[in-house]
Amino acid sequence: MNSYIVDIFANVSLMALVATVLIAIIIEAVKTTRPIAVYYVSLAGLTTAGFFSFLNFETETQSFGGMIRHGGYANFFNVLFCITAILVAIIARNYFEKKRYNRGEFYILLLFAVIGMMLIASANDLIILFLGIELMSICLYVLAGIVRVKEHATEAALKYFLLGAFSTGFLLYGIALIYGTVGTTNLMLIRNVFAVVSTNYLFLLGAGLLIVGLSFKAAAVPFHMWAPDVYEGSSTPVTAFMSTAAKAAAFTAFITIFIRTFDFFGGRINEAIAIIAAASMIFGNIAAIGQSNIKRMLAYSSIAHAGYMLIGIASGSIEGQVGVMFYLVAYTFMNVGAFAIVAIIENEEEKNLQLDDYLGLHQTQPVLSALMAIFMFALSGIPPFAGFFGKYFVFYSAIKSNLTWLAVIGVLTSFISAYYYIRIVALMYFRENKTASSIKIAHLQIIVVIICAVLTLFFGLFPSSIVQIAQRFF
């Protein structure tokens, strides 16, 4: 009994979030007309969980019979998940109030999704990893269609659910094959016998199915088909959460399995990941050029960024691992900031989502235009912003692992991305605003955008602040 108490205290950040979501459910049941109470409780719980994760940063230990790891690597991502959820919750409150659809269950689902993400980051067993992925995914399916009166949201949720359930089959079958080959689902035990089973065809097939399942979650080509429609149909704060925290959770699973457990360096599995990375970069960037809706454009660019991050996974080196961790931090703040501005500009009738709606924006909203320009430059990989070093680290890892061709594709496709990102800047600054519309900006929303912009610049100027932390875990 005492050992379980010790395990609970060892996972205090996760338990704090579980307690928070139970309190939030009770408040929502008692005060159905007061979602603001659930909002504040959620912020308090996320802040507490993030704080405890930060306190236990240094030591990495195991609990619950070796099924969960905490500290170090897991806490690095737990802090990122909590910060992302806090930023999205702040954006969502004003967004849904503007649309007169503020509901407490949004924040409850957000908390449950973060719990799932924390389980993914902490998993030392394939079963825990699967539970975390499914808890996160189910919450995202509901969040996609949370505005039930919105037809596109219902369509987005249904598409996401059907394709997500399809990908779950691949993931679970891959776990079953690996268990049948090795006789365990514990990642540490699998790592110890990896050299023996790495040439077994059933084991390789299981690893391949895991790639398929996780590629669905990361929206990588050719498993990306849900992303554009779901990103466009979902409410903008939900889209921001999917494109950042959910993607970070998927790549946390990639790192846990294909870098910290398996070592397929130079093998067929890494070649398959490299091909998926190349296809994602090429297709995502080319498809984004022809988009007229800004959320669809950011959706296709998200596919391309998944390709860039997969370069680090394919390299299988320490540099690639650290590069992916840095990229995820940079991408989170760049994308949350961009979607926060989209949420501010979007009006009650879900208009102002076309690229032409940004014509001459600097004339009426000079601050928003300047901040949006920062995020567009950062996403395209222009220095001195964090996006530049994110790409630099993964390209460097590819070259060092003799995947120079992959780095070349990454550089060339980055030039393509500069076109559609800088096009938005050109529309804001070099075109005349013909139909000026009033934009109401909440103080907390603009604070979130400014925080994201400052961190995007800070991590670009001082990339070692993240790199040195990431290097401790490998």
Tab-separated table of C-alpha atoms in Angstrom, residues 297 355 358-362 369-378 380 382 418-431:
chain	number	residue	atom	x	y	z
A	297	MET	CA	-3.436	27.062	-45.420
A	355	LEU	CA	-6.768	35.516	-47.070
A	358	TYR	CA	-6.266	40.443	-44.384
A	359	LEU	CA	-5.920	43.067	-47.124
A	360	GLY	CA	-4.442	46.260	-45.685
A	361	LEU	CA	-4.834	45.051	-42.119
A	362	HIS	CA	-1.953	47.258	-40.975
A	369	SER	CA	-0.289	43.009	-38.349
A	370	ALA	CA	3.199	43.310	-36.865
A	371	LEU	CA	2.650	40.297	-34.602
A	372	MET	CA	1.205	38.225	-37.450
A	373	ALA	CA	4.224	39.116	-39.590
A	374	ILE	CA	6.517	37.799	-36.825
A	375	PHE	CA	4.721	34.448	-36.783
A	376	MET	CA	4.709	34.165	-40.589
A	377	PHE	CA	8.449	34.903	-40.788
A	378	ALA	CA	9.113	32.415	-37.986
A	380	SER	CA	8.854	30.118	-42.865
A	382	ILE	CA	13.608	33.189	-41.447
A	418	ALA	CA	8.225	31.334	-47.763
A	419	TYR	CA	5.898	32.197	-50.650
A	420	TYR	CA	2.580	31.504	-48.945
A	421	TYR	CA	3.691	32.760	-45.519
A	422	ILE	CA	5.117	36.031	-46.823
A	423	ARG	CA	2.061	36.403	-49.082
A	424	ILE	CA	0.011	37.109	-45.945
A	425	VAL	CA	2.514	39.786	-44.891
A	426	ALA	CA	2.286	41.315	-48.368
A	427	LEU	CA	-1.512	41.336	-48.205
A	428	MET	CA	-1.442	43.102	-44.841
A	429	TYR	CA	1.147	45.734	-45.747
A	430	PHE	CA	1.139	46.225	-49.515
A	431	ARG	CA	-2.542	46.008	-50.418
